[in-house]
mmCIF file of C-alpha atoms and ligand atoms in Angstrom:
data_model
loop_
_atom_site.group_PDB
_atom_site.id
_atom_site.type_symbol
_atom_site.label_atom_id
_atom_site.label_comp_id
_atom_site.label_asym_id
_atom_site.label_seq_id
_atom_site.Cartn_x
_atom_site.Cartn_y
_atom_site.Cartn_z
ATOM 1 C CA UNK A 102 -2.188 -19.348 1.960
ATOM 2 C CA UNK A 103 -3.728 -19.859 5.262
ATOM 3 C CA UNK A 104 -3.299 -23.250 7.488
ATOM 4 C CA UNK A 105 -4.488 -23.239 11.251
ATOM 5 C CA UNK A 106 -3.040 -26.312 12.588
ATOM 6 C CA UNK A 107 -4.320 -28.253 15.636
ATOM 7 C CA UNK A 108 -5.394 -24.834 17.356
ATOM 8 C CA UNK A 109 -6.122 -24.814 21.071
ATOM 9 C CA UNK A 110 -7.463 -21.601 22.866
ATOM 10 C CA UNK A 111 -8.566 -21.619 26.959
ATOM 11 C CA UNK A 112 -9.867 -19.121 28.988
ATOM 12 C CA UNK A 113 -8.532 -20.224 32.065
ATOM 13 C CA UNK A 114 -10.920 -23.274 32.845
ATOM 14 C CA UNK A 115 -13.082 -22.752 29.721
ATOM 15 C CA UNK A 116 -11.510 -24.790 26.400
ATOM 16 C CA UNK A 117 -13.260 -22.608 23.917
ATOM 17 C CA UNK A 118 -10.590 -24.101 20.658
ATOM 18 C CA UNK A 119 -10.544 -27.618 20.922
ATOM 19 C CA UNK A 120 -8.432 -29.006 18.014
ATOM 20 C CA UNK A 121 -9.119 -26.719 15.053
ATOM 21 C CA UNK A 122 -7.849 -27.537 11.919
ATOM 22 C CA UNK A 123 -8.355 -24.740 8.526
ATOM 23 C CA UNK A 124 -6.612 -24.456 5.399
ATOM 24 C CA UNK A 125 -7.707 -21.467 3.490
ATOM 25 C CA UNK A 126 -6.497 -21.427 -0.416
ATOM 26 C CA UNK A 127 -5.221 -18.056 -2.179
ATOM 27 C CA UNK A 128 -8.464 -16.702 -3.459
ATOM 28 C CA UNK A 129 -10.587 -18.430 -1.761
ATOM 29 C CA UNK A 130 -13.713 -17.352 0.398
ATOM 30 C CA UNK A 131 -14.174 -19.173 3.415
ATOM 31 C CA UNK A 132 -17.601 -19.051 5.227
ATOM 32 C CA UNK A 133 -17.154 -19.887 8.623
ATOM 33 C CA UNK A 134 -21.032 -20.610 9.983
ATOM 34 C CA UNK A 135 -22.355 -21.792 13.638
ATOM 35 C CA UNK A 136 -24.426 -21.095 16.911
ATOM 36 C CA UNK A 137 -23.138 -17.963 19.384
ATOM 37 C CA UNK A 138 -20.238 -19.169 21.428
ATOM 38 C CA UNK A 139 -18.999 -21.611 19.132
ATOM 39 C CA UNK A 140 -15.669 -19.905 19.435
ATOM 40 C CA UNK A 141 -15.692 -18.333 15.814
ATOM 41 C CA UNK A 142 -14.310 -14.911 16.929
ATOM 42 C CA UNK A 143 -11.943 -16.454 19.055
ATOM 43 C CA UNK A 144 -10.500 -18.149 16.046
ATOM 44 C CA UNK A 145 -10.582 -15.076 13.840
ATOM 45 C CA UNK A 146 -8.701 -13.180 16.661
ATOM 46 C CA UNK A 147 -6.085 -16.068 17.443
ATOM 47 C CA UNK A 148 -5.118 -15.844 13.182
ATOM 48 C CA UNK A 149 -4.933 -12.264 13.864
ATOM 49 C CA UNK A 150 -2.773 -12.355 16.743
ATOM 50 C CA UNK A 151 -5.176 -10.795 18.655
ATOM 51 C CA UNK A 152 -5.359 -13.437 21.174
ATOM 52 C CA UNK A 153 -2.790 -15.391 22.011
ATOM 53 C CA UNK A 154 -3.680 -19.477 21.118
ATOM 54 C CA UNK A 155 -3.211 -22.145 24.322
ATOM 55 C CA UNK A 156 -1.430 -24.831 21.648
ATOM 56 C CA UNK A 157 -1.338 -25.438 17.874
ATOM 57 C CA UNK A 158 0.135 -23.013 15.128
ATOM 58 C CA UNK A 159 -1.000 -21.104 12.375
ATOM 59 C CA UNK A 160 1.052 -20.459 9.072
ATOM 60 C CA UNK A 161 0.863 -17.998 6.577
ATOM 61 C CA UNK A 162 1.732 -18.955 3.626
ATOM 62 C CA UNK A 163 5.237 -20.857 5.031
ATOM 63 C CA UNK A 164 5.697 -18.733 8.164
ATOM 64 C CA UNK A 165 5.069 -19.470 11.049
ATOM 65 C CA UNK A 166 2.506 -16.310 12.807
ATOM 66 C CA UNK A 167 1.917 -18.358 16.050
ATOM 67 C CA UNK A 168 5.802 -18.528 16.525
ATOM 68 C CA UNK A 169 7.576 -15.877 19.264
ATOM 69 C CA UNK A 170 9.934 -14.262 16.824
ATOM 70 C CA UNK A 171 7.290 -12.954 14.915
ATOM 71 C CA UNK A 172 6.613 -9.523 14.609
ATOM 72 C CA UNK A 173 2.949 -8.867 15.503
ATOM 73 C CA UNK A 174 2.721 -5.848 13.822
ATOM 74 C CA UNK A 175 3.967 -7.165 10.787
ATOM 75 C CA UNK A 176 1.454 -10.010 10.560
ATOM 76 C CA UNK A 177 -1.630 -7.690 10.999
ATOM 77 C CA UNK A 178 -0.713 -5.763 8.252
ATOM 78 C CA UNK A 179 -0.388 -9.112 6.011
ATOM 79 C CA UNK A 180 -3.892 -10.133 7.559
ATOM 80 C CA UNK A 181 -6.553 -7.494 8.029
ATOM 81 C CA UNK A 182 -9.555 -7.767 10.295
ATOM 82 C CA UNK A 183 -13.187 -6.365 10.275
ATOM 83 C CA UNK A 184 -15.201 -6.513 12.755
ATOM 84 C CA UNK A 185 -18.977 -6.086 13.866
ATOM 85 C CA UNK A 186 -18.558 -3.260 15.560
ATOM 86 C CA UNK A 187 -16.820 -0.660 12.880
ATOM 87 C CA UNK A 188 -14.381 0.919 15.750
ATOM 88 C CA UNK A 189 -13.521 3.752 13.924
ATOM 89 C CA UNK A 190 -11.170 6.659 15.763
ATOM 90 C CA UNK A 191 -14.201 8.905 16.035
ATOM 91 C CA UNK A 192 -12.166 11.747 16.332
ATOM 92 C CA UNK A 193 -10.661 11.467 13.087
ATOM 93 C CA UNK A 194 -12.206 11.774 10.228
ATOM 94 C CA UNK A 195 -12.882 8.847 7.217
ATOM 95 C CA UNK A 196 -9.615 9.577 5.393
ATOM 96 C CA UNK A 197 -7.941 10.045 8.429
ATOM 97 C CA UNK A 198 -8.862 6.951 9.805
ATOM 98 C CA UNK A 199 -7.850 4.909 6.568
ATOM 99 C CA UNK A 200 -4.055 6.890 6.048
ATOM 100 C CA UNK A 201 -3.300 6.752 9.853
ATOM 101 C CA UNK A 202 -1.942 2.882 9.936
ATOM 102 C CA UNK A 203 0.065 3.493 6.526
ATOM 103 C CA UNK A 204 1.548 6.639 8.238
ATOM 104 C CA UNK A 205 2.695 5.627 11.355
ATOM 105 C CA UNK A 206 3.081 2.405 10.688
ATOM 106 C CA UNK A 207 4.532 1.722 7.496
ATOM 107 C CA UNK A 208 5.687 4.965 7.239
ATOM 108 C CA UNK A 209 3.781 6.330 3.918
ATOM 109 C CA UNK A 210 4.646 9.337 3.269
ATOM 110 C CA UNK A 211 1.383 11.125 3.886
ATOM 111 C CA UNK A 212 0.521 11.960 -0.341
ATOM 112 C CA UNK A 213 0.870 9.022 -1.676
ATOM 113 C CA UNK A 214 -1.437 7.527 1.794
ATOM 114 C CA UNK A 215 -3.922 10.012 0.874
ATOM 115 C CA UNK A 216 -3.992 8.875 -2.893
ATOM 116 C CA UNK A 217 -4.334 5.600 -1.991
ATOM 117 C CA UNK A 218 -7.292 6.341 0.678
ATOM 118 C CA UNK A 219 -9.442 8.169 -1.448
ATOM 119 C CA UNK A 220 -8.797 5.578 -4.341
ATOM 120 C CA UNK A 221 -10.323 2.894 -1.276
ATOM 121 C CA UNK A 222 -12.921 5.604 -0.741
ATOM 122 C CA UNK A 223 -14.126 5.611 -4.286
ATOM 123 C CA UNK A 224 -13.869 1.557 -4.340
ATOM 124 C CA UNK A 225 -16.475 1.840 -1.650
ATOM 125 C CA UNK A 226 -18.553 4.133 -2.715
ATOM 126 C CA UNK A 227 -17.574 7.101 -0.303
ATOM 127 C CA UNK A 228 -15.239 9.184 -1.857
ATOM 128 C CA UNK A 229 -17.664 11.988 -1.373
ATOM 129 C CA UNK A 230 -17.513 11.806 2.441
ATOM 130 C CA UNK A 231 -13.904 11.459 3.183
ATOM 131 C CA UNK A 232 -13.476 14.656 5.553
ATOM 132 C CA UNK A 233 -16.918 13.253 7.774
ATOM 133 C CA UNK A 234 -16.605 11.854 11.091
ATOM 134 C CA UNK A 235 -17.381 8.363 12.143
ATOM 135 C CA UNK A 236 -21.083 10.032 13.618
ATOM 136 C CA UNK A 237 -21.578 11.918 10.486
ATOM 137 C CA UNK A 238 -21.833 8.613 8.887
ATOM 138 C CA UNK A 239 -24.730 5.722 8.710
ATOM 139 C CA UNK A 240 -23.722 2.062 10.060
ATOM 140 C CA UNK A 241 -23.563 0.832 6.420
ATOM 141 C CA UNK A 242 -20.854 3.987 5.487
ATOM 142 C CA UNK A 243 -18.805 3.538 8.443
ATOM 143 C CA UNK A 244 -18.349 -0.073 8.104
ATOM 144 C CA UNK A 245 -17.751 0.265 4.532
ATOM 145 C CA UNK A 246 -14.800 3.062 5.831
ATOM 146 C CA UNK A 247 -13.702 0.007 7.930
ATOM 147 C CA UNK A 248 -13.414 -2.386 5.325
ATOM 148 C CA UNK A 249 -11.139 0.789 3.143
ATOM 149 C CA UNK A 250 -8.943 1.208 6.127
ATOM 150 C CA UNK A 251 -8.228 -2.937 6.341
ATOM 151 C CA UNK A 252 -7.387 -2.412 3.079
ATOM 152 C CA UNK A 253 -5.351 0.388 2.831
ATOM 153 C CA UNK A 254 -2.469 -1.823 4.627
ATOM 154 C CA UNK A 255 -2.538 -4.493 1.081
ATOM 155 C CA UNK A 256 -3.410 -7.161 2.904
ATOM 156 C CA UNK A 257 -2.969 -10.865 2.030
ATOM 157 C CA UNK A 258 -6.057 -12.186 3.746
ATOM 158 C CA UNK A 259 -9.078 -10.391 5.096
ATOM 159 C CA UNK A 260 -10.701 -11.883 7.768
ATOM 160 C CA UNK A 261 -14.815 -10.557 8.417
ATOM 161 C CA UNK A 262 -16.711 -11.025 11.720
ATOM 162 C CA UNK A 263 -19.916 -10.701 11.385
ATOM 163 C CA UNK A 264 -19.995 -7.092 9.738
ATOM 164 C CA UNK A 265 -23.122 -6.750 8.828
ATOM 165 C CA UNK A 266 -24.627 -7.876 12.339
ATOM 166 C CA UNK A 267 -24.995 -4.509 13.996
ATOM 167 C CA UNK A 268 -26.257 -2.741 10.958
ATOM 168 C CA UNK A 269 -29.860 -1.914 10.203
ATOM 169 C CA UNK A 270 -31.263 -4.421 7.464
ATOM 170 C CA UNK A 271 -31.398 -2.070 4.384
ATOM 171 C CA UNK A 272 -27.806 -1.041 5.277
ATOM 172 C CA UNK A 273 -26.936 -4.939 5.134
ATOM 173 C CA UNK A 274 -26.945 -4.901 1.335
ATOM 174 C CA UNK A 275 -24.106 -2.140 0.667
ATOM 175 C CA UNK A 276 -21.623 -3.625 2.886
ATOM 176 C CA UNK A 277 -22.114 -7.394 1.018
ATOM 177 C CA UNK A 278 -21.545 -5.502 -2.386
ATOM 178 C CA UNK A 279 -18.322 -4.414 -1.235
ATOM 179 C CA UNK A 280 -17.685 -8.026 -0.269
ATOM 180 C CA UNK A 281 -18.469 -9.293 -2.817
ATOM 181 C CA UNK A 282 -16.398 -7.038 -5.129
ATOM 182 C CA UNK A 283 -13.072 -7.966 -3.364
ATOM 183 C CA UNK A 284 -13.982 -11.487 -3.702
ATOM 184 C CA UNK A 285 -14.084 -11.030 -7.280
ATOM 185 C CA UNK A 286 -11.330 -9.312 -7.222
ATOM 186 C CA UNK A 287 -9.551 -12.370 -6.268
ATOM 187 C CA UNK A 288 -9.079 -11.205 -2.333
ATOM 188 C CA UNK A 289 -8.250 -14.503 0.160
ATOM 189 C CA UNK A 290 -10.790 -14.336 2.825
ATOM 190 C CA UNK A 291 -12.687 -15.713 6.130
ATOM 191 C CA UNK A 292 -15.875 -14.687 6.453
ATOM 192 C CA UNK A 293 -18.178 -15.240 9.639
ATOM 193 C CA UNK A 294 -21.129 -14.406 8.905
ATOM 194 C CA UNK A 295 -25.241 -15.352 8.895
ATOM 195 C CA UNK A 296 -25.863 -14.244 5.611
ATOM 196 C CA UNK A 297 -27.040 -17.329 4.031
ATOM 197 C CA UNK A 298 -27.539 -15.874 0.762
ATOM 198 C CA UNK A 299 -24.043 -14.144 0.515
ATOM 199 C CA UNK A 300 -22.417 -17.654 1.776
ATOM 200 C CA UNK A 301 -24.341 -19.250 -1.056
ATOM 201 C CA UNK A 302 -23.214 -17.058 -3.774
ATOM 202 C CA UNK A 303 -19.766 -15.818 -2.682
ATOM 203 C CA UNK A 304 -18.461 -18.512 -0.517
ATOM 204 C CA UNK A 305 -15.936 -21.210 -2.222
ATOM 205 C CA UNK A 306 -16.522 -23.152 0.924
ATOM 206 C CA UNK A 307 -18.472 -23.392 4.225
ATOM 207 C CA UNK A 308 -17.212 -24.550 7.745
ATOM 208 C CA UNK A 309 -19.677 -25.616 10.183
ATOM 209 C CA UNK A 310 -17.980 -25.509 13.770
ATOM 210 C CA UNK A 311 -20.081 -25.821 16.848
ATOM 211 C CA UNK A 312 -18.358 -25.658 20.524
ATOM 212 C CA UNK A 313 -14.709 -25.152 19.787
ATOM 213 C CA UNK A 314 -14.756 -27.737 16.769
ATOM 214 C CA UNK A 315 -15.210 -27.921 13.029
ATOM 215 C CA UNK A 316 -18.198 -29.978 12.928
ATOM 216 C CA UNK A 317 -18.628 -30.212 8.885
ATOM 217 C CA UNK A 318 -17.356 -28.049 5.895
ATOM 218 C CA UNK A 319 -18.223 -28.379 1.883
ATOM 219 C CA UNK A 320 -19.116 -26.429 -0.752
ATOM 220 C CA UNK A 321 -22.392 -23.813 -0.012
ATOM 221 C CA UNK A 322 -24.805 -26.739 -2.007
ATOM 222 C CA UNK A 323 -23.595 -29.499 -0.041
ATOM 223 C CA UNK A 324 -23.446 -27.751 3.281
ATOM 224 C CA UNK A 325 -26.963 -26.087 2.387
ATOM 225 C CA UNK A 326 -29.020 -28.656 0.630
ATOM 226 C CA UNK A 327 -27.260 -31.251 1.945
ATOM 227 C CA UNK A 328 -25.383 -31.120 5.686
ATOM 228 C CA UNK A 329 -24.627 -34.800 7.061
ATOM 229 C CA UNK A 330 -24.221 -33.853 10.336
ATOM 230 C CA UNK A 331 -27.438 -33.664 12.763
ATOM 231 C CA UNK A 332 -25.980 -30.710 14.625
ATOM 232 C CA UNK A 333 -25.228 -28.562 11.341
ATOM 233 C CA UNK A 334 -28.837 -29.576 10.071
ATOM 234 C CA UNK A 335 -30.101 -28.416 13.716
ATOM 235 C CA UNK A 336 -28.574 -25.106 13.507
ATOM 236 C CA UNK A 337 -29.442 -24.345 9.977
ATOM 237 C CA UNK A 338 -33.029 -24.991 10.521
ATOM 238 C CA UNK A 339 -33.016 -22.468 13.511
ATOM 239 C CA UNK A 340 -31.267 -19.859 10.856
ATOM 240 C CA UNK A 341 -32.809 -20.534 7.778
HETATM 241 P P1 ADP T 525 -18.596 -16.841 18.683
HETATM 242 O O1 ADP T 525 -17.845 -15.784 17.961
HETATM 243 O O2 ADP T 525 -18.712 -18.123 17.902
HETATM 244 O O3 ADP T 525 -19.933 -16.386 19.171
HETATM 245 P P2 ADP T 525 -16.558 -16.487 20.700
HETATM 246 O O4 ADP T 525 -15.281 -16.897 20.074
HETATM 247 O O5 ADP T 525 -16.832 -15.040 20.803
HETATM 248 O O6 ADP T 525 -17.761 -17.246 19.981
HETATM 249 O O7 ADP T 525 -16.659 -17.060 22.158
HETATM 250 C C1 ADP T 525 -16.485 -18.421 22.462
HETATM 251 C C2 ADP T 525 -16.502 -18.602 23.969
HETATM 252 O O8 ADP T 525 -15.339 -17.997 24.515
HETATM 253 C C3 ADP T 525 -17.682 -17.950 24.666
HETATM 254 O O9 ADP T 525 -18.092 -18.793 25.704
HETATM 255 C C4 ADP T 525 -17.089 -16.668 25.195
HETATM 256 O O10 ADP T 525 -17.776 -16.241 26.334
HETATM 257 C C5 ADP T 525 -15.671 -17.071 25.513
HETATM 258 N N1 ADP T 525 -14.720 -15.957 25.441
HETATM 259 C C6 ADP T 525 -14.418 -15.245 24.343
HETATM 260 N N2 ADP T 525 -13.480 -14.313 24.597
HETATM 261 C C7 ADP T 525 -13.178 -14.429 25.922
HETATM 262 C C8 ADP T 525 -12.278 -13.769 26.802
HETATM 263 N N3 ADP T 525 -11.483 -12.775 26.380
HETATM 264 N N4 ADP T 525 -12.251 -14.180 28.087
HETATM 265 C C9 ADP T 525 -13.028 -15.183 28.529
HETATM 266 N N5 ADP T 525 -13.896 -15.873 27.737
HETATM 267 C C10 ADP T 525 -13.971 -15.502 26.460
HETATM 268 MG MG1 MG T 526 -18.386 -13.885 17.395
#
């Protein structure tokens, strides 16, 4: 579904991609592990077409996203993003915020983008706060209004960075239920993340990738019990 071929990415002197090469299968749930400025973001973001890569190319399923003639817009509604910070429109409320991007930009009419958004509401578990405002809402309920309005494009592939890093811990466990729920649902996604426990149980596969390359990848038990490189054993000490 997903292939990331070769992928470069510089920031001007700094080579922060160096030769990445992912395949991620329809329905599968990619963990994507490894120490702070390992360039995990970066390589969410380049899929995304948030940043634009230095070399290589990324394909979903046979297009080509990395090519010019692409239409950007197009792309991010086949891939959808969440990120650690929920960046919500905070002057709009939780519906609002998930019917906006189907309104003006696939041009729902706005009754059937409401149906849809409180039907992603109540798939969350927030149906009962649709008309409150980003700040009316805990960490754990506006990520989870996030997640609704990724979702309220029909995305292909959802792509998760580190969601549940900002949140407070007892908020942690809401977010991975929702997670977990799309996975079962059959929902292709990359995951970074440092929750072990949800890589264990959720991911199909884990990629270790540690300055700009994948160092090691596997199945949870292998990666887990089992890593055979030194530097994914160092870093999983220091985490686990
Ligand atoms: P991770 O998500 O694994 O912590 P990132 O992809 O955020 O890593 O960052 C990898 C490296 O790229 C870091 O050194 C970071 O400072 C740098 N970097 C990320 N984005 C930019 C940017 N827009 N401009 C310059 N450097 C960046
Ligand atoms: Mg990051």
């Amino acid at each position: 579904m997903l292939r990331v071929e070769n992928l470069h990415k510089k920031f001007g002197d700094l080579h922060v991609l160096k030769g990445v090469n992912l395949k991620v299968e329809k329905g599968e749930v990619v963990v994507l592990i490894g120490p702070s400025g390992s360039g995990k973001s970066t390589l969410l973001r380049c899929i995304n077409r948030l940043e634009e890569p230095t070399s290589g190319r990324i394909f979903l399923d046979d297009e080509e996203i990395t090519s010019d003639r692409v239409d950007i817009n197009r792309i991010r509604q086949r891939i959808g993003m969440v990120f650690q910070q929920f960046n919500l429109f905070p002057h709009l409320t939780a519906i609002e915020n998930i019917t906006l991007a189907p309104i003006k930009v696939k041009r729902m009419d706005k009754e059937e983008a409401y149906r849809i958004g409180m039907r992603l509401l109540e798939k969350v578990g927030l149906r009962d706060k649709a008309n409150y405002y980003p700040h009316q809402l805990s960490g754990g309920q506006q990520q989870r209004v996030a997640i609704a309005r990724a979702l309220a494009m029909n995305p292909e592939v959802m792509l998760f960075d580190e969601v549940t890093s900002a949140l407070d811990p007892e908020l942690v466990k809401e977010v991975l239920e929702v997670m977990r729920e799309l996975a079962r649902e059959g929902m292709t996604m990359l995951v970074v993340t440092h929750e072990m426990g949800f890589a264990r149980e959720v991911g199909d596969r884990v990629i270790f990738m540690d300055h700009g390359v994948i160092v090691e990848e596997g199945a949870p038990e292998e990666i887990f019990s089992n890593p055979r490189e030194e530097r994914t054993r160092r870093f999983l000490r220091m985490i686990l």
